[in-house]
Short mmCIF file of C-alpha atoms in Angstrom, two decimals:
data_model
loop_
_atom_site.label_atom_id
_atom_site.label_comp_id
_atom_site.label_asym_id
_atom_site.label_seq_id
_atom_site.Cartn_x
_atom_site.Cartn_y
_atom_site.Cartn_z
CA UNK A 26 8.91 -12.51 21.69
CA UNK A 27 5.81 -11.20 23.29
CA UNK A 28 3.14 -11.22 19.65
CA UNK A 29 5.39 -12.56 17.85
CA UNK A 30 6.39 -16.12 18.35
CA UNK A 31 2.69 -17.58 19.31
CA UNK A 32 1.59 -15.80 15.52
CA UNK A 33 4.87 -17.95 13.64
CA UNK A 34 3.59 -21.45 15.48
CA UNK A 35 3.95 -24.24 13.11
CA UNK A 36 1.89 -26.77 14.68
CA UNK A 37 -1.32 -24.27 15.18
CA UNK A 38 -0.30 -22.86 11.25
CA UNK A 39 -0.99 -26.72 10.41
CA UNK A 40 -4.25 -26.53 12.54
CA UNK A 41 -5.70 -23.71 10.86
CA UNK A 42 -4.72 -25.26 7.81
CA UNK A 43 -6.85 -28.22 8.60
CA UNK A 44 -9.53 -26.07 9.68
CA UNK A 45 -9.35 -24.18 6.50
CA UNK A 46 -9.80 -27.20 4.33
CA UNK A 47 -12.63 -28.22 6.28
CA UNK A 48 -14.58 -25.09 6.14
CA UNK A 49 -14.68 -24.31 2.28
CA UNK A 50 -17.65 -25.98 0.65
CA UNK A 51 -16.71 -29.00 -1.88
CA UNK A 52 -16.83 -27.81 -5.67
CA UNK A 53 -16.83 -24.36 -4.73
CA UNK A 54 -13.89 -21.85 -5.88
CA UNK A 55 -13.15 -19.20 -3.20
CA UNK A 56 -11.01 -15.90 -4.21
CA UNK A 57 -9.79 -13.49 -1.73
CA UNK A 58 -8.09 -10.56 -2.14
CA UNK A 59 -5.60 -9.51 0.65
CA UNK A 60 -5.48 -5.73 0.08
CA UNK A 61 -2.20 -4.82 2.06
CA UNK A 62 1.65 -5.68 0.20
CA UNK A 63 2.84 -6.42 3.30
CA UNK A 64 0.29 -9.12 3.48
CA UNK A 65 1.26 -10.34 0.07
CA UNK A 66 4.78 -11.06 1.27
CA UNK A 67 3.85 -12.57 4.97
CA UNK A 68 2.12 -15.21 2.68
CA UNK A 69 5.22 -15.92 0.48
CA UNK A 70 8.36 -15.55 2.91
CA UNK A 71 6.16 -18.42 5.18
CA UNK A 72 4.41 -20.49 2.26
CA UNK A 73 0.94 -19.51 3.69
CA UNK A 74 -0.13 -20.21 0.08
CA UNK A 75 1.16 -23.81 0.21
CA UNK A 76 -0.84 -24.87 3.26
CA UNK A 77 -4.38 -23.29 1.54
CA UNK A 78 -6.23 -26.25 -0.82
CA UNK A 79 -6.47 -25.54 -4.32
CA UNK A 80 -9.70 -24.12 -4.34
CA UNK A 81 -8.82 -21.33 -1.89
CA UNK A 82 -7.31 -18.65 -4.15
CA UNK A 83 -5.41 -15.37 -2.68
CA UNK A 84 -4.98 -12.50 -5.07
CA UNK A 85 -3.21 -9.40 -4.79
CA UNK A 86 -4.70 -5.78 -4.15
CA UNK A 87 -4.04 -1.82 -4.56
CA UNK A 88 -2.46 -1.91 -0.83
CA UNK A 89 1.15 -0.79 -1.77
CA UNK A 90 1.85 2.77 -1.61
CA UNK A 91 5.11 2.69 -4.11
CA UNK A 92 3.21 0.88 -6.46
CA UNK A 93 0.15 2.77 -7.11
CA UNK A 94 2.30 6.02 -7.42
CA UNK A 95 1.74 7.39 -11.19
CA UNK A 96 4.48 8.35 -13.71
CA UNK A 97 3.40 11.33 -13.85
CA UNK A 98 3.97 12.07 -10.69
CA UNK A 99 7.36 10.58 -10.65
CA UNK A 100 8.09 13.12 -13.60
CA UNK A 101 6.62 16.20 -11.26
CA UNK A 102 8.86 15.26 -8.60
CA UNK A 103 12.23 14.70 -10.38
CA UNK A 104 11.06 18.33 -12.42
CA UNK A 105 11.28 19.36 -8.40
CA UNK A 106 14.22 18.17 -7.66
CA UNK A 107 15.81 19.89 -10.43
CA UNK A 108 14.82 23.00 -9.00
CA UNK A 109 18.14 25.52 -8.29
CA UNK A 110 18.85 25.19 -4.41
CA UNK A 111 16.41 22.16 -3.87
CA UNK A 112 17.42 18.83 -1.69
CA UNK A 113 14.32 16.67 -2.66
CA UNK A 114 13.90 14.12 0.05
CA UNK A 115 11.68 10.70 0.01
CA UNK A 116 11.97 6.90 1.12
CA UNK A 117 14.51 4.67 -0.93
CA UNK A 118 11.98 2.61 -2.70
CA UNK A 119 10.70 5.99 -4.22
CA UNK A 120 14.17 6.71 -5.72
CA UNK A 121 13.70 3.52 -8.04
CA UNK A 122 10.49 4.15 -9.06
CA UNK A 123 10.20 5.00 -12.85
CA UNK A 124 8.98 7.52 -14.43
CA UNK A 125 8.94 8.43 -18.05
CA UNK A 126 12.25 10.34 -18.13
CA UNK A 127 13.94 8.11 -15.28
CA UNK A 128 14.30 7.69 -11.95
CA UNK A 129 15.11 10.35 -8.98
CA UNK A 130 18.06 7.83 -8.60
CA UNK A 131 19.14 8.67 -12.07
CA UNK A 132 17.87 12.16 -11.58
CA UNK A 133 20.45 12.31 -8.51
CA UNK A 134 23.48 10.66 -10.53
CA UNK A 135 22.77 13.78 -12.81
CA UNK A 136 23.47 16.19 -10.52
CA UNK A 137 19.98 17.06 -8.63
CA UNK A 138 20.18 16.84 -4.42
CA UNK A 139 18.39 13.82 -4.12
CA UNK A 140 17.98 12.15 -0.22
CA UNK A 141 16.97 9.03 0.88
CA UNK A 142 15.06 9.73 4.75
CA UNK A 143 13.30 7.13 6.74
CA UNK A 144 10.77 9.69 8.08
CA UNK A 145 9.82 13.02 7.30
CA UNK A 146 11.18 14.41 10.64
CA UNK A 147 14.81 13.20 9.01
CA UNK A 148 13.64 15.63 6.17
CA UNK A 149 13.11 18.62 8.23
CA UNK A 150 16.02 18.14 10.46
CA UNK A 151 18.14 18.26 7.09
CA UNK A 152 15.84 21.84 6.54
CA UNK A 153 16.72 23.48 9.44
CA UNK A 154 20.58 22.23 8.82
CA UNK A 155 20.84 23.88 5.54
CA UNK A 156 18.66 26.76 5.97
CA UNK A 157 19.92 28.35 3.08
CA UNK A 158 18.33 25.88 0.55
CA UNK A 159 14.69 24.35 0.23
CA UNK A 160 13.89 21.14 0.74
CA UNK A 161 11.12 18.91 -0.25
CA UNK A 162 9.49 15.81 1.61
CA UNK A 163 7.97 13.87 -1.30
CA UNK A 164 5.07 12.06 0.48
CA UNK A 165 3.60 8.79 -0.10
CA UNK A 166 1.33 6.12 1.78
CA UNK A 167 -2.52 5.27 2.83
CA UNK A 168 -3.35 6.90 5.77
CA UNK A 169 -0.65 4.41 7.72
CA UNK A 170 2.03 6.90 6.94
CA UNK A 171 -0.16 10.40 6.49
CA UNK A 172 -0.27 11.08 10.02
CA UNK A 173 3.69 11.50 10.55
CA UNK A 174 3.67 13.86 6.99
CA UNK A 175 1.02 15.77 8.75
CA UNK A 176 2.59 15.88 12.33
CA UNK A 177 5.90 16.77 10.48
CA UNK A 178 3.95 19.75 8.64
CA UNK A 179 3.14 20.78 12.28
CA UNK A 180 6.29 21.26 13.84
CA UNK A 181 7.74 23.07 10.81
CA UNK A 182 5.01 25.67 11.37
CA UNK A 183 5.76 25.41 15.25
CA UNK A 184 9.20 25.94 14.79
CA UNK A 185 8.91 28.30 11.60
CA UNK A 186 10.85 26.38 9.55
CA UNK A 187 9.97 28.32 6.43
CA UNK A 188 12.37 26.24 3.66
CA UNK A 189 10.54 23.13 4.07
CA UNK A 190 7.71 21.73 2.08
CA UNK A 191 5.93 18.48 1.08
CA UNK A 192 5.01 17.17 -2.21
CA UNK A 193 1.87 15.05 -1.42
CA UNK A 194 0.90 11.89 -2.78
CA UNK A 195 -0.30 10.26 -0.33
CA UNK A 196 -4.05 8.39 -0.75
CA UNK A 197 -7.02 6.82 0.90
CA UNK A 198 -7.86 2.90 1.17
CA UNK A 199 -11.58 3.13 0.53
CA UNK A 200 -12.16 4.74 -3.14
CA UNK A 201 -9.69 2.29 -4.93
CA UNK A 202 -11.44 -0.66 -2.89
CA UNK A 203 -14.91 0.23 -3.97
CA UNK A 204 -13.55 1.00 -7.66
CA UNK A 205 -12.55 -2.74 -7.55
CA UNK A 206 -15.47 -3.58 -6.23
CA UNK A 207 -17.69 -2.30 -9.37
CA UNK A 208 -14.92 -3.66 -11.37
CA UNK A 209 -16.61 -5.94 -14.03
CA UNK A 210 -12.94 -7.61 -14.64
CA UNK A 211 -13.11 -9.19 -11.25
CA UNK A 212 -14.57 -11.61 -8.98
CA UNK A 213 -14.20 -11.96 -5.65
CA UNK A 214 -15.32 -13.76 -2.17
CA UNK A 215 -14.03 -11.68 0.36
CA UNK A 216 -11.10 -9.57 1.72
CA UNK A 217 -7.89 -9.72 4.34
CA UNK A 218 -8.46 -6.55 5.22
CA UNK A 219 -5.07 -3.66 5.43
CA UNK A 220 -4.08 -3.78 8.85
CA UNK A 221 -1.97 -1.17 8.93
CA UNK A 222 -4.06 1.45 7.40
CA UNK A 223 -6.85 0.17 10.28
CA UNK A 224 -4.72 1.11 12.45
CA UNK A 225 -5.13 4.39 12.10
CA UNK A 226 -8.68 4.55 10.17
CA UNK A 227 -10.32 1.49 12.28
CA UNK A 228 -11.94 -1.33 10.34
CA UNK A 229 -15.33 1.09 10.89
CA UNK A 230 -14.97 2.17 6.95
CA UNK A 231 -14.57 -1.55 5.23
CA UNK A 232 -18.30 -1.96 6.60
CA UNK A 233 -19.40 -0.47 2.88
CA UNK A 234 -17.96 -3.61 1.38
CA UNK A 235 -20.34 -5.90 3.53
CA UNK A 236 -23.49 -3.47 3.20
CA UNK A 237 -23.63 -2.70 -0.38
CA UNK A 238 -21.67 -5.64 -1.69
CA UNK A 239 -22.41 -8.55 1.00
CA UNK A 240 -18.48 -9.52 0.81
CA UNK A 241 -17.09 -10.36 4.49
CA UNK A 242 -13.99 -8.44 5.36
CA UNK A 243 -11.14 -9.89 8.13
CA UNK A 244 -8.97 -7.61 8.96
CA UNK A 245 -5.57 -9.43 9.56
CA UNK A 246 -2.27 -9.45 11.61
CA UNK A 247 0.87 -9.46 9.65
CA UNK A 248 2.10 -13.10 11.29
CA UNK A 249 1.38 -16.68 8.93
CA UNK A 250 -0.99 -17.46 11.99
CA UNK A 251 -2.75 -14.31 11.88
CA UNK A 252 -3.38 -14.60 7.84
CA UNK A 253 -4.23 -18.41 8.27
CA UNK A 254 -6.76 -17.60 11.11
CA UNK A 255 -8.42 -14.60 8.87
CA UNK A 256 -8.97 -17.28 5.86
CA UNK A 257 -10.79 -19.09 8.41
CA UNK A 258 -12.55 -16.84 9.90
CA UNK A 259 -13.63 -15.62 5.76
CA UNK A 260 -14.45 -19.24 5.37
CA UNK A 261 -16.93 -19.61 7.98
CA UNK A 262 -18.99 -16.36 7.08
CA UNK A 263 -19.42 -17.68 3.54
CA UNK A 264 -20.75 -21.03 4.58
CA UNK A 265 -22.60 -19.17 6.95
CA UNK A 266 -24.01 -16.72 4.32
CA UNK A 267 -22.82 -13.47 6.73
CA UNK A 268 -21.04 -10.46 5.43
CA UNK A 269 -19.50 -8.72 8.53
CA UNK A 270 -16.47 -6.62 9.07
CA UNK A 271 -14.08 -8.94 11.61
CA UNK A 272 -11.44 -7.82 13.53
CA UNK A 273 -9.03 -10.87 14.08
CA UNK A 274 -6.07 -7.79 14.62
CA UNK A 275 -7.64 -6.39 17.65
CA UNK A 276 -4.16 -6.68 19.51
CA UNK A 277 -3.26 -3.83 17.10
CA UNK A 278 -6.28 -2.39 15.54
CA UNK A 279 -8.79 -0.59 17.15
CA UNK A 280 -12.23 -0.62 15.30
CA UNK A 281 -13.34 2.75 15.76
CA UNK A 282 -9.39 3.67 15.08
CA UNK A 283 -7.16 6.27 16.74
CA UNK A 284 -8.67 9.11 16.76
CA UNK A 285 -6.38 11.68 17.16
CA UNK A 286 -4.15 10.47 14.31
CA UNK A 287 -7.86 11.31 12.40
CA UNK A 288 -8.23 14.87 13.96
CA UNK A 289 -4.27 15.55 12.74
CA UNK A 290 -4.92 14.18 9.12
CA UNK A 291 -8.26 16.17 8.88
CA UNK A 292 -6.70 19.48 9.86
CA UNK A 293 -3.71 19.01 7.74
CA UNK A 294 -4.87 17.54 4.52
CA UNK A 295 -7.88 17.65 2.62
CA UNK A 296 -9.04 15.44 -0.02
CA UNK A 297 -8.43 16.26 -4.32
CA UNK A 298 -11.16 15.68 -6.44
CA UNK A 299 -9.39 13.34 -8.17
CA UNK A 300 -5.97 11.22 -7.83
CA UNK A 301 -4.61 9.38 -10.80
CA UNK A 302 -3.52 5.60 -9.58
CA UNK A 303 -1.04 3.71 -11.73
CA UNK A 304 -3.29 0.89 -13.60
CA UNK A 305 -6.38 2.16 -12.19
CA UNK A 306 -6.68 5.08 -13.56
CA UNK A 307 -8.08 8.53 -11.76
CA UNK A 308 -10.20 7.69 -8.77
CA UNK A 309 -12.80 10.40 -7.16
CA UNK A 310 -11.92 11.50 -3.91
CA UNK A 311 -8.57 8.81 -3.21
CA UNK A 312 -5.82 11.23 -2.94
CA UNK A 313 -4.91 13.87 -0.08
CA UNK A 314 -3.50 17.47 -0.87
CA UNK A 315 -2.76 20.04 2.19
CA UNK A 316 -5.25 21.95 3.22
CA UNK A 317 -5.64 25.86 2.69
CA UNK A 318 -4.25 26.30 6.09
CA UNK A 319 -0.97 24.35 5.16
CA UNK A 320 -1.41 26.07 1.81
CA UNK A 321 2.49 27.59 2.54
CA UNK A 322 4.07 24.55 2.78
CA UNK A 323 2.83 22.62 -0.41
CA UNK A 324 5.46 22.33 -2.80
CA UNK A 325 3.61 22.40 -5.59
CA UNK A 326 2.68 25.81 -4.78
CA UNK A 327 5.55 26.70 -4.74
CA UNK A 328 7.70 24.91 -8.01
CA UNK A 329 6.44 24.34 -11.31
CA UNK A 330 5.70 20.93 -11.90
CA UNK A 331 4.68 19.42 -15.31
CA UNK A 332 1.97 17.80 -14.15
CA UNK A 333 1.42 15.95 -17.06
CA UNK A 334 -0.71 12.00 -17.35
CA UNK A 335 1.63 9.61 -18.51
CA UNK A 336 0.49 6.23 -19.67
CA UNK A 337 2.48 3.08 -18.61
CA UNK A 338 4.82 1.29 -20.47
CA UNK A 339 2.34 -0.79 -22.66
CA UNK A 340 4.98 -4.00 -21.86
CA UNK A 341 3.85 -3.57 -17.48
CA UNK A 342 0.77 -4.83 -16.67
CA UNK A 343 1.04 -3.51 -13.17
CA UNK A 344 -2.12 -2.20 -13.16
CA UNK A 345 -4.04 -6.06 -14.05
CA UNK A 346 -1.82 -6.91 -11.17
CA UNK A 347 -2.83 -4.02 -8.76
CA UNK A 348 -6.15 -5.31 -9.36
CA UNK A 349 -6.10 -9.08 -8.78
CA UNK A 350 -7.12 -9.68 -12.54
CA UNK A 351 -3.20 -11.53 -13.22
CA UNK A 352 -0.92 -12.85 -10.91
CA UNK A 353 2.58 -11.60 -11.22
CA UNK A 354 4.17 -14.76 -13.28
CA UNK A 355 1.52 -14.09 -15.40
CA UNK A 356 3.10 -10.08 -16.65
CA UNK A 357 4.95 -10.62 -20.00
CA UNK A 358 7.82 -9.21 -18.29
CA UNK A 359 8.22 -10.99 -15.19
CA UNK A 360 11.18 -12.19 -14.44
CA UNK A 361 12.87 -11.37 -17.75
CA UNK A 362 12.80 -7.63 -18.91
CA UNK A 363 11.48 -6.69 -15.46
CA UNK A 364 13.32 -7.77 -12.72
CA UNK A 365 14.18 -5.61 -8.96
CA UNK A 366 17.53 -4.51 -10.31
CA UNK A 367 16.49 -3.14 -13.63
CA UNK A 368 12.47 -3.14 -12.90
CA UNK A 369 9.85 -1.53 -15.52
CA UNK A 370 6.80 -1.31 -13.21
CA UNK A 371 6.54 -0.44 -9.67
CA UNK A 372 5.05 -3.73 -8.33
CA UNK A 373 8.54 -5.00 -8.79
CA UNK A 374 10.46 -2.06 -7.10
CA UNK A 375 8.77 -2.02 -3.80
CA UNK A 376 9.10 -3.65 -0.62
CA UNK A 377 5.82 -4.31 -0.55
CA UNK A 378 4.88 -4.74 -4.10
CA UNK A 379 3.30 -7.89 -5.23
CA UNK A 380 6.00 -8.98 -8.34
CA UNK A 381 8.82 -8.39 -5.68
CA UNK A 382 7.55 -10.57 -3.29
CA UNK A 383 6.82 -13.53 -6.04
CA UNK A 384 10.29 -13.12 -7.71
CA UNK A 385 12.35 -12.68 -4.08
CA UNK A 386 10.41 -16.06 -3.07
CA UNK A 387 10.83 -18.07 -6.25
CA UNK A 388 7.29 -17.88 -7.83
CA UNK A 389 7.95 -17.66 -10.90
CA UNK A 390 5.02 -19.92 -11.75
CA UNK A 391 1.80 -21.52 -9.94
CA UNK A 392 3.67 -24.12 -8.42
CA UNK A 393 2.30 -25.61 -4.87
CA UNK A 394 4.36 -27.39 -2.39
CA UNK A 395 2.56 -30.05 -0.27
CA UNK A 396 3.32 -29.58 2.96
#
């Protein structure tokens, strides 16, 4: 396949390898955070880890949008879904997530309308098809998934679909990034930059992290040859002593991004003051709400939600892992009270999240195979 195949060659994975190893300096330790979950699991499911030398660390970031989502607002949206007449919708992962009464799984199994979609044009079909009731898109994502809430938003208003609405939670790559970035907890070298989100944003807004904190930034394909090349290229700008923004994704990403998924966002959504992030803690300016001219469809406009901070289960350390400061083996839990059937922290529910992708791929410990 056409991008595919060439990115999943073995024998230029092994090359880059090579390369790798030759271009980090002797005695120095290098740490790099790859920012995007789906990343994180691109470099377990093909052992990219096991072809890096020792010295060449990868650590986890804030990059999955299941996993950052709050308790609290788990709570606020099963407290919607309990609503007479409502049919809450959202994606599967979202249904496990849990909050600190349960789960909208377990909220459904009690009797609310609870509906697993794969877009939010499935949820506003189901609107129009049950006109009497009102139903409820609860929105998550980085601005990879905000523009298809926000063109959804659209039509219902084109087609005056008056019984739908959207509970948003969907957030913004660059607060959390430069939160971690004044982080005193962490260290790091440089960043695999989210290539999805770039897709829509461009890689133009990672250029803070190489002005004001000289850290180089790749952004990266999704492929084992893709990651291995963006260590590389990460490699040479530090023994080069450059900070630059790199696009090795440019058969995806354009830098300056798309720009009329930007125009949509911007006239549907505007940004909160604050967002609360599970682990991290409320972050200025890093969550969307609609904006006063989609003021009618927000949901929590029009339901009472608690809308109440809850703090994490003191056993998850979600948050240390959300932030590169553990790895997941690492989490008191792993592996034993927290697993993906019966999981106490988010990182472990998701797709994407960083303790599903170590305990689906066996790493239950630093253990490296020489390959």
């Amino acid at each position: 396949m056409k991008y595919v195949d060439e990115f999943r060659d073995a024998a230029l994975g092994r090359v880059l390898a090579g390369e790798i190893i030759a271009a980090v300096e002797p005695g120095r330790h290098v740490k790099i955070m790859e920012v995007c979950g789906g990343h994180t699991h691109s470099i377990y499911k093909y052992g990219v880890d096991d072809l890096l030398p020792e010295n060449v660390e990868l650590v986890h970031g804030p990059g999955c949008p299941v996993c950052v989502i709050p308790m609290g607002r788990v709570d606020d949206g099963i407290a919607i879904a309990r609503h007479e007449g409502v049919i809450l919708t959202c994606f599967g992962d979202m249904m496990r997530v849990p909050g600190s009464t349960g789960t909208l799984l377990e909220a459904k199994a009690a009797g609310a309308d609870v509906r697993m979609v794969y877009s939010p044009l499935d949820a506003l079909r189901i609107a129009k098809a049950n006109p009497d009731r009102e139903v409820v898109f609860f929105a998550i994502g980085f601005e990879t998934t905000a523009p298809s809430t926000a063109l959804t938003l659209k039509r219902a208003r084109a087609e005056d679909v008056a019984n739908f609405s959207c509970f948003c939670n969907h957030v913004t790559i660059v607060p959390p990034l430069r939160a971690l970035l004044d982080s005193p907890d962490l260290r790091l070298d440089g960043f695999i930059g989210p290539g999805h989100v770039c897709t829509v944003v461009g890689a133009r807004p990672l250029e803070f992290i190489c002005a004001d904190y000289a850290k180089p930034v790749v952004v990266s394909g999704f492929e084992p040859v893709d990651i291995l090349q963006s260590v590389q290229m990460i490699l040479h700008q530090l023994r080069e002593g450059r900070s630059e923004v790199e696009n090795q994704y440019k058969r995806v990403v354009p830098y300056e991004g798309n720009g009329r998924a930007l125009e949509i966002m911007a006239e549907v959504f505007a940004l909160r003051p604050h967002f609360e992030w599970r682990g991290l803690g409320f972050i200025s300016h890093s969550g969307l709400k609609l904006s006063d001219a989609y003021a009618d469809l927000d949901a929590e406009r029009r339901f009472d939600v608690p809308g109440v901070r809850v703090a994490d289960p003191k056993a998850c350390q979600c948050g240390e892992v959300l932030k590169g400061v553990i790895k997941p083996y690492e989490c008191k839990v792993f592996g034993s009270a927290c697993t993906p059937e019966r999981p106490i922290g988010t990182c472990m529910v998701s797709s994407e999240g960083a303790c599903a992708a170590y305990y689906n791929y066996g790493r239950f410990a630093r253990e490296r195979v020489v390959v």
